[in-house]
Short mmCIF file of C-alpha atoms in Angstrom, two decimals:
data_model
loop_
_atom_site.label_atom_id
_atom_site.label_comp_id
_atom_site.label_asym_id
_atom_site.label_seq_id
_atom_site.Cartn_x
_atom_site.Cartn_y
_atom_site.Cartn_z
CA UNK A 1 78.75 86.80 95.02
CA UNK A 2 81.12 87.19 97.98
CA UNK A 3 80.15 89.71 100.65
CA UNK A 4 82.42 90.87 103.46
CA UNK A 5 80.52 91.77 106.65
CA UNK A 6 82.52 94.06 108.94
CA UNK A 7 81.03 94.74 112.39
CA UNK A 8 82.45 94.55 115.89
CA UNK A 9 79.15 93.21 117.32
CA UNK A 10 79.03 89.42 117.00
CA UNK A 11 75.22 89.42 117.08
CA UNK A 12 75.08 91.73 114.06
CA UNK A 13 77.66 89.66 112.16
CA UNK A 14 75.75 86.45 112.87
CA UNK A 15 72.41 87.98 111.88
CA UNK A 16 73.78 89.34 108.62
CA UNK A 17 75.68 86.16 107.83
CA UNK A 18 72.56 84.02 108.36
CA UNK A 19 70.33 86.20 106.16
CA UNK A 20 72.91 86.72 103.43
CA UNK A 21 73.62 82.98 103.17
CA UNK A 22 69.88 82.33 103.07
CA UNK A 23 69.75 84.66 100.04
CA UNK A 24 72.51 82.75 98.27
CA UNK A 25 75.58 84.88 99.04
CA UNK A 26 78.96 83.65 100.20
CA UNK A 27 79.83 85.49 103.42
CA UNK A 28 83.13 86.39 105.05
CA UNK A 29 83.14 88.26 108.36
CA UNK A 30 85.55 90.61 110.12
CA UNK A 31 85.35 92.07 113.63
CA UNK A 32 87.61 95.08 113.15
CA UNK A 33 88.96 97.44 110.52
CA UNK A 34 92.39 95.86 110.30
CA UNK A 35 90.87 92.47 109.45
CA UNK A 36 88.59 94.15 106.92
CA UNK A 37 91.51 95.64 105.01
CA UNK A 38 93.19 92.24 104.80
CA UNK A 39 90.06 90.39 103.67
CA UNK A 40 88.65 92.98 101.24
CA UNK A 41 90.49 92.00 98.01
CA UNK A 42 88.36 89.71 95.88
CA UNK A 43 85.05 90.66 97.47
CA UNK A 44 82.00 91.65 95.41
CA UNK A 45 80.54 93.93 98.10
CA UNK A 46 81.42 95.10 101.61
CA UNK A 47 78.99 95.84 104.45
CA UNK A 48 81.09 98.16 106.60
CA UNK A 49 80.24 99.34 110.10
CA UNK A 50 81.28 102.91 110.86
CA UNK A 51 82.35 102.42 114.48
CA UNK A 52 85.10 99.79 114.50
CA UNK A 53 88.07 98.97 116.75
CA UNK A 54 91.65 99.07 115.44
CA UNK A 55 90.75 101.08 112.31
CA UNK A 56 87.42 102.93 112.07
CA UNK A 57 85.02 102.42 109.17
CA UNK A 58 85.64 105.76 107.49
CA UNK A 59 89.38 105.11 107.45
CA UNK A 60 88.81 101.62 106.06
CA UNK A 61 86.60 103.07 103.32
CA UNK A 62 89.18 105.73 102.48
CA UNK A 63 92.01 103.19 102.24
CA UNK A 64 90.00 100.73 100.15
CA UNK A 65 88.98 103.42 97.65
CA UNK A 66 92.58 104.64 97.39
CA UNK A 67 93.88 101.16 96.53
CA UNK A 68 93.50 100.16 92.85
CA UNK A 69 93.01 96.53 93.91
CA UNK A 70 89.91 97.34 95.97
CA UNK A 71 88.72 100.74 94.65
CA UNK A 72 85.94 99.26 92.52
CA UNK A 73 84.40 97.12 95.30
CA UNK A 74 81.04 98.66 96.28
CA UNK A 75 80.64 99.56 99.95
CA UNK A 76 77.45 99.90 101.99
CA UNK A 77 78.16 101.59 105.31
CA UNK A 78 76.32 100.48 108.45
CA UNK A 79 76.09 102.79 111.43
CA UNK A 80 74.05 103.73 114.47
CA UNK A 81 74.74 107.38 113.70
CA UNK A 82 72.07 109.22 111.75
CA UNK A 83 73.73 112.65 111.65
CA UNK A 84 73.89 114.19 108.18
CA UNK A 85 77.63 114.86 108.41
CA UNK A 86 78.38 111.14 108.81
CA UNK A 87 76.32 110.25 105.78
CA UNK A 88 77.86 112.92 103.57
CA UNK A 89 81.39 112.04 104.72
CA UNK A 90 80.83 108.38 103.94
CA UNK A 91 79.64 109.25 100.43
CA UNK A 92 82.53 111.67 99.96
CA UNK A 93 84.93 108.80 100.65
CA UNK A 94 83.31 106.65 97.97
CA UNK A 95 80.69 104.59 99.81
CA UNK A 96 77.90 103.46 97.48
CA UNK A 97 75.13 103.50 100.07
CA UNK A 98 74.48 104.14 103.74
CA UNK A 99 72.17 102.29 106.15
CA UNK A 100 71.33 103.45 109.68
CA UNK A 101 70.85 100.90 112.47
CA UNK A 102 68.42 99.49 113.37
CA UNK A 103 67.60 98.56 109.79
CA UNK A 104 64.99 96.37 108.16
CA UNK A 105 66.55 93.21 106.75
CA UNK A 106 64.24 93.45 103.75
CA UNK A 107 65.40 97.00 103.08
CA UNK A 108 69.05 96.03 103.44
CA UNK A 109 68.66 93.11 101.02
CA UNK A 110 66.99 95.44 98.52
CA UNK A 111 69.90 97.85 98.80
CA UNK A 112 72.46 95.05 98.41
CA UNK A 113 70.74 93.77 95.26
CA UNK A 114 70.54 97.30 93.84
CA UNK A 115 74.22 98.02 94.50
CA UNK A 116 75.35 94.68 93.06
CA UNK A 117 73.12 95.14 90.03
CA UNK A 118 74.53 98.57 89.29
CA UNK A 119 78.15 97.56 89.94
CA UNK A 120 77.95 94.57 87.58
CA UNK A 121 79.00 95.16 83.99
CA UNK A 122 75.93 96.15 82.01
CA UNK A 123 75.81 95.34 78.31
CA UNK A 124 77.89 98.03 76.60
CA UNK A 125 76.41 100.47 74.09
CA UNK A 126 76.63 99.71 70.38
CA UNK A 127 80.16 101.16 70.30
CA UNK A 128 82.62 99.72 72.82
CA UNK A 129 84.85 102.80 72.91
CA UNK A 130 83.73 106.44 72.97
CA UNK A 131 85.91 109.54 72.88
CA UNK A 132 85.19 113.10 73.93
CA UNK A 133 88.21 115.36 73.69
CA UNK A 134 90.80 113.88 76.03
CA UNK A 135 88.31 111.47 77.61
CA UNK A 136 88.17 107.89 76.35
CA UNK A 137 85.81 105.26 77.76
CA UNK A 138 86.15 101.57 76.96
CA UNK A 139 82.94 99.83 78.01
CA UNK A 140 84.22 96.33 77.29
CA UNK A 141 87.09 96.73 79.79
CA UNK A 142 85.11 98.99 82.15
CA UNK A 143 87.85 101.62 82.10
CA UNK A 144 88.21 105.33 81.39
CA UNK A 145 91.23 107.46 80.55
CA UNK A 146 91.96 111.18 80.27
CA UNK A 147 94.94 111.79 77.98
CA UNK A 148 96.25 108.25 78.63
CA UNK A 149 95.87 108.65 82.40
CA UNK A 150 93.76 105.76 83.72
CA UNK A 151 91.04 107.08 86.03
CA UNK A 152 90.32 105.29 89.29
CA UNK A 153 86.53 105.39 89.46
CA UNK A 154 84.09 103.68 91.79
CA UNK A 155 81.36 101.61 90.11
CA UNK A 156 78.81 104.37 90.68
CA UNK A 157 81.13 107.05 89.31
CA UNK A 158 81.82 104.96 86.23
CA UNK A 159 78.15 104.23 85.59
CA UNK A 160 77.23 107.87 86.10
CA UNK A 161 79.91 109.06 83.68
CA UNK A 162 78.94 106.34 81.20
CA UNK A 163 75.28 107.41 81.24
CA UNK A 164 76.13 111.07 80.71
CA UNK A 165 78.72 110.44 78.00
CA UNK A 166 76.46 108.09 76.04
CA UNK A 167 73.74 110.75 76.09
CA UNK A 168 75.61 113.99 75.28
CA UNK A 169 73.53 117.15 75.58
CA UNK A 170 70.68 115.43 77.39
CA UNK A 171 69.77 116.85 80.79
CA UNK A 172 69.05 114.23 83.46
CA UNK A 173 67.18 115.12 86.62
CA UNK A 174 68.71 114.10 89.93
CA UNK A 175 65.77 111.77 90.57
CA UNK A 176 66.25 110.07 87.21
CA UNK A 177 69.97 109.63 87.82
CA UNK A 178 69.27 108.24 91.28
CA UNK A 179 66.79 105.74 89.90
CA UNK A 180 68.87 104.68 86.87
CA UNK A 181 72.27 104.45 88.55
CA UNK A 182 71.35 103.44 92.08
CA UNK A 183 68.34 101.39 91.01
CA UNK A 184 65.90 102.45 93.72
CA UNK A 185 63.68 105.46 94.38
CA UNK A 186 63.29 105.70 98.13
CA UNK A 187 66.44 104.25 99.71
CA UNK A 188 68.55 107.30 99.06
CA UNK A 189 68.33 110.99 98.25
CA UNK A 190 69.43 113.32 95.48
CA UNK A 191 72.40 114.60 97.47
CA UNK A 192 74.00 111.25 96.70
CA UNK A 193 73.99 112.28 93.03
CA UNK A 194 75.54 115.67 93.81
CA UNK A 195 78.37 114.06 95.77
CA UNK A 196 79.23 111.65 92.95
CA UNK A 197 79.08 114.41 90.32
CA UNK A 198 81.51 116.43 92.44
CA UNK A 199 83.82 113.40 92.61
CA UNK A 200 83.74 112.97 88.83
CA UNK A 201 84.57 116.60 88.20
CA UNK A 202 87.43 116.43 90.69
CA UNK A 203 88.88 113.35 88.97
CA UNK A 204 88.54 114.75 85.42
CA UNK A 205 89.65 118.34 85.98
CA UNK A 206 93.30 117.77 87.04
CA UNK A 207 94.01 116.05 83.71
CA UNK A 208 91.80 118.26 81.50
CA UNK A 209 90.09 121.35 82.93
CA UNK A 210 87.61 121.45 80.04
CA UNK A 211 86.40 117.94 80.87
CA UNK A 212 85.78 118.93 84.47
CA UNK A 213 83.51 121.69 83.16
CA UNK A 214 81.86 119.38 80.62
CA UNK A 215 79.56 117.93 83.28
CA UNK A 216 77.25 120.91 83.51
CA UNK A 217 74.70 121.71 86.17
CA UNK A 218 71.31 122.40 84.61
CA UNK A 219 69.68 124.76 87.06
CA UNK A 220 66.46 123.41 88.50
CA UNK A 221 66.88 120.09 86.67
CA UNK A 222 70.12 118.16 87.18
CA UNK A 223 73.16 117.48 85.01
CA UNK A 224 74.27 116.94 81.42
CA UNK A 225 77.46 116.19 79.49
CA UNK A 226 78.02 119.11 77.14
CA UNK A 227 80.89 117.90 74.94
CA UNK A 228 80.48 116.10 71.58
CA UNK A 229 81.18 112.35 71.64
CA UNK A 230 82.47 110.12 68.87
CA UNK A 231 83.08 106.40 68.45
CA UNK A 232 86.62 105.09 68.24
#
């Protein structure tokens, strides 16, 4: 697994590089946002500092998620800022997780493993392709379309949609979704789920309004996919 470490502090880069290599990862480092954008293609995960010279971390995240070549690369944002608005904005832009400095190296490694585990291709369901109205999901190619329009989804968005579509009518609590998709119970909060659900609806609705409404909010519980699903 190749991890790109992006931080303008050399001490942080060296610390992360040492610990990541010790855990068996291949590590590439960048000191600013411009370097990060050049080095990002081909990475399996990016540790991205928020406060960067040249191009700030939020802008880097936005550009990576807008580029089909890098949109599926999971991103963990690193920052000294703990304000709620920074966290929510990072998630809105497609970051998969968010760690506030100073952080425990053990906690960070746990988050990295969880993100990589969830972004890897799980064994597909019994049927490789499922259809629900205009939505078609091909689990073998890890792609989804709405009326022949290929959706650009982050790994978390894809896994979340996959879980809901393969369990039509079942209501999942936010805690269950957090545990099953993000793979940990305490290193995140349920607002992460809400942000990703909002992203999914926003990506489905422009191509089929009914699909945007198909991910229903179950008051006091969580979410469910309300449309019938069939194998193709």
